[in-house]
Coordinates of N, CA and C in Angstrom, one line a residue:
M16 N -32.8 -33.1 -3.1 CA -31.6 -33.7 -2.4 C -31.1 -32.8 -1.4
A17 N -31.1 -33.6 -0.2 CA -30.1 -32.8 0.8 C -28.7 -32.5 0.8
E18 N -28.0 -31.5 0.7 CA -26.6 -31.1 1.0 C -26.1 -31.7 1.9
T19 N -24.8 -32.5 1.7 CA -24.0 -32.9 2.8 C -23.0 -32.1 2.9
R20 N -22.9 -31.8 4.3 CA -21.6 -31.2 4.8 C -20.4 -32.0 5.1
K21 N -19.5 -31.7 5.0 CA -18.1 -32.6 5.4 C -17.3 -31.6 6.3
S22 N -17.5 -31.7 7.9 CA -17.1 -31.0 8.8 C -17.1 -32.2 9.7
L23 N -15.8 -32.0 10.9 CA -15.6 -32.8 11.5 C -16.6 -32.6 13.0
S24 N -16.8 -33.3 13.9 CA -17.7 -33.2 14.8 C -16.8 -33.2 16.1
R25 N -17.4 -32.7 17.2 CA -16.2 -32.6 18.4 C -16.1 -34.2 19.1
R26 N -16.8 -34.9 18.8 CA -16.6 -36.3 19.1 C -15.3 -36.9 18.3
A27 N -15.5 -36.7 17.0 CA -14.5 -37.3 16.2 C -13.3 -36.3 16.6
I28 N -13.3 -35.3 16.6 CA -11.8 -34.7 17.0 C -11.4 -34.9 18.5
L29 N -12.2 -35.0 19.4 CA -11.6 -36.1 20.7 C -11.4 -37.3 20.6
G30 N -11.8 -38.0 19.7 CA -11.6 -39.5 19.3 C -10.0 -39.6 18.9
G31 N -9.8 -38.4 17.9 CA -8.5 -38.8 17.1 C -7.4 -38.4 18.2
V32 N -7.8 -37.1 19.0 CA -6.7 -36.8 20.1 C -6.6 -37.5 21.1
V33 N -7.6 -38.7 21.8 CA -7.3 -39.3 22.6 C -6.6 -40.7 21.7
G34 N -7.0 -40.9 20.6 CA -6.4 -42.2 19.9 C -4.7 -41.6 19.7
G35 N -4.6 -40.6 19.3 CA -3.2 -40.0 19.1 C -2.4 -40.5 20.3
G36 N -2.7 -39.9 21.4 CA -2.2 -40.1 22.6 C -2.1 -41.6 22.8
A37 N -2.7 -42.4 22.9 CA -2.6 -43.5 23.0 C -1.6 -44.5 22.2
I38 N -1.5 -43.9 20.9 CA -0.7 -44.5 20.1 C 0.6 -43.9 20.3
V39 N 1.0 -42.6 20.7 CA 2.3 -42.1 21.2 C 2.7 -42.8 22.7
T40 N 1.8 -42.9 23.3 CA 2.1 -43.3 24.6 C 2.6 -45.1 24.3
A41 N 1.8 -45.8 23.8 CA 2.4 -46.9 23.3 C 3.6 -47.3 22.6
A42 N 4.1 -46.1 21.4 CA 5.2 -46.1 21.0 C 6.5 -45.9 21.9
A43 N 6.3 -45.0 23.0 CA 7.5 -44.4 23.8 C 7.5 -45.7 25.0
K44 N 6.4 -46.4 25.2 CA 6.4 -47.6 26.1 C 7.4 -49.1 25.3
S45 N 7.1 -49.0 24.2 CA 7.9 -50.1 23.6 C 9.4 -49.7 22.9
G46 N 9.6 -48.3 22.8 CA 11.0 -47.9 22.5 C 10.8 -47.8 21.1
L47 N 9.7 -47.7 20.5 CA 9.9 -47.0 18.8 C 10.3 -45.8 19.0
T48 N 9.9 -44.9 19.8 CA 10.1 -43.6 19.8 C 12.0 -43.2 19.2
D49 N 12.7 -44.0 19.9 CA 14.1 -43.9 20.0 C 14.3 -44.0 18.2
S50 N 13.9 -45.0 17.7 CA 14.2 -45.6 16.5 C 13.6 -44.5 15.6
V51 N 12.4 -44.3 15.9 CA 11.7 -43.2 14.8 C 12.8 -41.7 15.1
T52 N 12.9 -41.2 16.2 CA 13.7 -39.6 16.2 C 14.7 -40.0 15.6
G53 N 15.7 -41.5 16.0 CA 17.0 -41.2 15.4 C 16.9 -41.2 13.8
S54 N 16.1 -41.9 13.4 CA 15.9 -41.9 12.0 C 15.4 -40.5 11.3
F55 N 14.9 -39.9 12.3 CA 14.4 -38.3 11.6 C 15.4 -37.5 11.7
S56 N 16.2 -37.9 13.0 CA 17.6 -36.9 13.0 C 18.4 -37.4 11.8
R57 N 18.7 -38.4 11.6 CA 19.6 -38.9 10.6 C 19.1 -38.3 9.3
G58 N 17.9 -38.5 9.0 CA 17.4 -37.8 7.7 C 17.8 -36.3 7.6
F59 N 18.1 -35.7 8.5 CA 18.0 -34.5 8.3 C 19.5 -33.9 8.9
S60 N 20.3 -34.5 9.0 CA 21.9 -34.5 8.9 C 22.4 -34.1 7.5
S61 N 23.3 -33.2 7.6 CA 23.7 -32.8 6.3 C 25.2 -33.2 6.1
P62 N 25.3 -33.4 5.0 CA 26.8 -34.3 4.8 C 27.5 -32.8 4.2
Y63 N 26.9 -31.5 4.4 CA 28.0 -30.4 4.1 C 28.2 -29.8 5.4
F64 N 27.7 -30.4 6.5 CA 28.0 -29.8 7.9 C 29.3 -30.3 8.6
S65 N 29.8 -29.6 8.7 CA 31.6 -29.9 9.2 C 32.0 -29.2 10.4
L66 N 32.0 -30.1 11.6 CA 32.5 -29.4 13.1 C 33.8 -28.8 13.0
E67 N 34.6 -29.3 11.9 CA 35.9 -28.9 11.8 C 35.9 -27.2 11.7
L68 N 34.8 -26.8 10.5 CA 34.7 -25.1 10.5 C 33.4 -24.6 11.4
A69 N 32.8 -25.6 11.9 CA 31.9 -25.1 13.0 C 32.3 -23.9 13.9
D70 N 31.0 -23.1 14.6 CA 31.3 -22.2 15.3 C 30.9 -22.6 17.1
H71 N 31.0 -22.0 18.0 CA 30.8 -22.5 19.3 C 29.5 -22.8 19.3
K72 N 28.5 -22.3 18.8 CA 27.2 -22.4 19.1 C 26.9 -24.1 18.5
A73 N 27.7 -24.4 17.2 CA 27.4 -25.8 17.2 C 28.2 -26.7 17.6
W74 N 29.2 -26.7 18.2 CA 29.8 -27.2 19.0 C 29.3 -27.3 20.2
G75 N 28.7 -26.3 21.0 CA 27.7 -26.3 21.8 C 26.6 -27.5 22.2
G76 N 26.1 -27.2 21.0 CA 25.2 -28.5 20.6 C 25.5 -29.8 20.6
Q77 N 26.7 -30.1 20.4 CA 27.1 -31.4 20.5 C 28.0 -32.1 21.8
V78 N 27.5 -30.9 23.0 CA 28.1 -31.4 24.4 C 27.4 -32.8 24.8
G79 N 28.1 -33.7 25.3 CA 27.6 -34.9 25.8 C 27.8 -36.1 24.6
N80 N 27.8 -35.8 23.1 CA 28.0 -36.6 22.1 C 29.9 -37.0 22.0
T81 N 30.2 -38.1 21.7 CA 31.2 -38.7 21.4 C 32.1 -38.3 20.2
L82 N 33.5 -38.2 20.2 CA 34.5 -38.4 18.9 C 35.3 -39.4 19.1
T83 N 35.4 -40.4 18.2 CA 36.3 -41.7 18.3 C 37.6 -41.1 17.7
V84 N 39.1 -40.9 18.5 CA 40.0 -40.8 17.9 C 40.8 -42.2 17.5
Q85 N 41.4 -42.0 16.1 CA 41.7 -42.8 15.2 C 42.9 -43.5 15.8
D86 N 43.0 -44.8 16.5 CA 43.9 -45.4 16.8 C 44.1 -45.0 18.6
G87 N 43.1 -44.6 19.1 CA 42.9 -44.0 20.3 C 41.7 -44.3 21.3
P88 N 41.4 -43.4 22.1 CA 40.2 -43.7 22.9 C 39.0 -42.9 21.9
T89 N 37.6 -43.1 22.8 CA 36.5 -42.4 22.5 C 36.8 -41.2 23.6
L90 N 36.2 -39.9 22.8 CA 36.2 -38.9 24.1 C 34.8 -38.2 24.0
R91 N 34.4 -37.9 25.3 CA 33.3 -37.3 25.1 C 33.1 -35.7 25.2
I92 N 32.2 -35.1 24.6 CA 32.4 -33.6 24.5 C 31.5 -33.0 25.7
A93 N 32.6 -32.3 26.5 CA 32.3 -32.4 28.1 C 31.6 -30.6 28.1
S94 N 32.1 -29.7 27.6 CA 32.1 -28.5 27.5 C 32.5 -27.6 26.5
V95 N 32.0 -26.4 26.2 CA 32.4 -25.5 25.2 C 32.6 -24.2 26.2
E96 N 33.9 -23.5 26.1 CA 34.4 -22.2 26.6 C 34.4 -21.3 25.6
T97 N 34.2 -20.0 25.5 CA 34.2 -19.1 24.5 C 35.3 -17.8 25.0
F98 N 36.2 -17.3 24.5 CA 36.8 -16.5 24.9 C 36.3 -14.9 24.2
V99 N 37.1 -14.0 24.7 CA 36.3 -12.9 24.1 C 36.1 -12.4 22.9
R100 N 35.3 -11.9 22.4 CA 34.8 -11.4 21.1 C 36.0 -10.8 20.3
Y101 N 36.0 -11.2 19.0 CA 37.3 -10.6 18.2 C 36.7 -9.0 18.0
G102 N 37.4 -8.3 17.9 CA 37.2 -6.8 17.3 C 36.7 -6.9 15.9
E103 N 37.4 -7.3 14.9 CA 37.2 -7.1 13.6 C 37.2 -8.4 13.1
T104 N 35.9 -9.2 12.3 CA 36.1 -10.5 12.0 C 35.9 -10.9 10.2
D105 N 36.5 -9.8 9.7 CA 36.1 -10.0 8.4 C 37.6 -11.2 7.8
G106 N 37.1 -11.9 7.1 CA 38.1 -12.9 6.7 C 38.5 -14.1 7.4
L107 N 37.6 -14.2 8.7 CA 38.0 -15.0 9.7 C 36.8 -15.9 9.5
I108 N 37.0 -17.5 9.8 CA 35.9 -18.5 9.8 C 35.0 -17.8 10.9
R109 N 35.4 -17.8 12.1 CA 34.7 -17.7 13.2 C 34.8 -16.6 13.8
S110 N 33.5 -16.0 14.3 CA 33.1 -14.7 14.9 C 34.2 -14.7 16.3
R111 N 34.4 -15.7 16.8 CA 34.6 -16.0 18.4 C 35.6 -17.4 18.4
A112 N 36.8 -16.9 19.4 CA 37.4 -18.2 19.4 C 36.6 -18.7 20.7
F113 N 37.2 -20.2 20.7 CA 36.6 -20.9 21.7 C 37.3 -22.2 22.0
L114 N 37.4 -22.8 23.0 CA 37.9 -24.2 23.0 C 36.5 -25.1 23.5
V115 N 36.9 -26.5 23.2 CA 36.2 -27.5 23.7 C 36.8 -28.5 24.5
N116 N 36.3 -28.8 25.9 CA 36.9 -29.7 26.6 C 36.3 -31.5 26.3
L117 N 37.3 -32.3 26.2 CA 37.2 -33.3 26.2 C 37.1 -34.4 27.0
E118 N 36.7 -35.7 27.5 CA 37.0 -36.5 28.5 C 37.2 -37.6 28.0
A119 N 38.0 -38.3 27.9 CA 38.2 -39.8 27.8 C 36.9 -41.0 28.6
V120 N 36.2 -41.8 27.4 CA 35.4 -42.6 27.9 C 35.9 -44.0 28.3
T121 N 36.6 -44.0 27.2 CA 37.4 -45.5 26.7 C 38.9 -45.5 27.1
S122 N 39.5 -46.4 27.3 CA 40.8 -46.4 27.6 C 41.6 -46.2 26.4
G123 N 42.8 -45.7 26.4 CA 43.8 -45.5 25.2 C 44.5 -44.3 25.4
R124 N 45.3 -44.1 24.5 CA 46.4 -43.1 24.6 C 46.1 -42.0 23.7
I125 N 46.5 -40.5 24.4 CA 46.1 -39.5 23.4 C 47.7 -39.0 23.3
V126 N 48.4 -38.6 22.4 CA 49.5 -38.0 22.2 C 49.5 -36.5 22.0
G127 N 49.7 -35.6 23.0 CA 49.3 -34.4 23.2 C 50.1 -33.5 22.2
N128 N 49.5 -32.4 21.8 CA 49.6 -31.1 21.1 C 50.3 -31.7 19.5
T129 N 49.2 -32.3 18.9 CA 49.4 -32.9 17.9 C 48.1 -33.2 17.1
I130 N 47.8 -33.2 15.7 CA 46.8 -33.2 14.8 C 46.1 -34.9 15.4
H131 N 44.9 -35.1 15.2 CA 44.6 -36.1 15.3 C 43.3 -36.3 14.6
R132 N 43.0 -37.8 13.6 CA 41.6 -37.9 13.0 C 40.8 -38.4 13.8
V133 N 39.7 -37.8 14.0 CA 38.6 -38.2 14.8 C 37.1 -38.2 14.0
T134 N 36.4 -39.1 14.6 CA 35.1 -39.6 14.0 C 34.0 -39.1 14.9
H135 N 33.1 -38.4 14.1 CA 31.7 -38.0 14.5 C 30.7 -39.1 14.3
P136 N 30.0 -39.4 15.1 CA 28.9 -40.2 14.7 C 28.1 -39.8 13.8
T137 N 27.6 -38.6 13.4 CA 27.0 -38.0 12.3 C 27.7 -37.0 11.4
A138 N 28.9 -36.3 12.0 CA 29.5 -35.3 11.2 C 30.6 -35.9 10.3
G139 N 30.9 -37.2 10.6 CA 32.1 -37.8 9.9 C 33.4 -37.4 10.3
A140 N 34.4 -37.7 9.6 CA 35.7 -37.8 10.1 C 36.4 -36.3 9.4
F141 N 37.1 -36.1 10.8 CA 38.0 -34.6 10.5 C 39.3 -34.6 11.2
D142 N 40.1 -33.8 10.8 CA 41.3 -33.9 11.6 C 41.3 -32.7 12.9
L143 N 41.8 -32.7 14.1 CA 41.5 -31.9 15.2 C 42.8 -31.9 15.9
F144 N 43.3 -30.6 16.5 CA 44.4 -30.5 17.1 C 43.8 -30.7 18.8
L145 N 44.5 -31.7 19.3 CA 44.4 -31.7 20.8 C 45.8 -31.3 21.7
V146 N 45.1 -30.7 22.5 CA 46.2 -30.2 23.7 C 45.9 -31.3 24.8
T147 N 47.1 -31.8 25.4 CA 46.6 -32.5 26.4 C 47.7 -32.1 27.6
S148 N 47.7 -32.7 28.8 CA 48.6 -32.6 29.8 C 49.2 -33.6 30.5
P149 N 50.1 -33.8 31.0 CA 50.8 -35.3 31.5 C 50.2 -35.5 32.8
T150 N 49.7 -34.1 33.7 CA 49.0 -34.4 35.0 C 47.6 -35.0 34.8
H151 N 47.0 -35.0 33.4 CA 45.6 -35.0 33.3 C 45.4 -35.9 32.2
P152 N 45.7 -37.2 32.0 CA 45.6 -38.1 31.3 C 44.5 -38.5 30.2
T153 N 43.2 -38.3 31.2 CA 41.9 -38.5 30.3 C 41.4 -37.2 29.9
F154 N 42.1 -36.2 29.8 CA 41.4 -34.8 29.5 C 41.9 -34.1 28.6
A155 N 41.4 -33.7 27.4 CA 41.9 -33.0 26.3 C 41.4 -31.8 26.0
Q156 N 42.0 -30.8 25.2 CA 41.3 -29.9 24.5 C 41.4 -29.6 23.3
A157 N 40.3 -28.8 22.5 CA 40.7 -28.4 21.0 C 40.3 -27.1 20.9
V158 N 41.4 -26.2 20.6 CA 41.0 -24.6 20.5 C 41.0 -24.1 18.9
F159 N 39.8 -23.4 18.8 CA 39.6 -22.8 17.6 C 39.4 -21.5 17.7
N160 N 40.0 -20.8 16.7 CA 39.9 -19.4 16.6 C 40.0 -19.0 15.2

């Protein structure tokens, strides 16, 4: 009896690559990738991740996302600015102080220099101290140290 070998031919590999490319292209055109990637990222969001305790790198990854202020506007995270590094960091939550610049994308009033309850689409709700200025009513900052 002849021995059969299990191996892939070049033709089978090429067909798999071309077929896979066609499937990905069709999914991209149909908008299926948005729902798949959204499901994927939601599946890997940790319930233990908190922006309230996050460092400047984690907040930097949130630029472009929004926070909804309780009884107020929706704020887009515009940028993150870091301050000079601390000398000794023992006992501190963060190794570097930073501020988060926020821009209002919907109308609503933000009372400045007070703690607001905000909600992030994936990180949930937390308290955030917002600093505002009467001369810039659609701009707020959150300072972390």
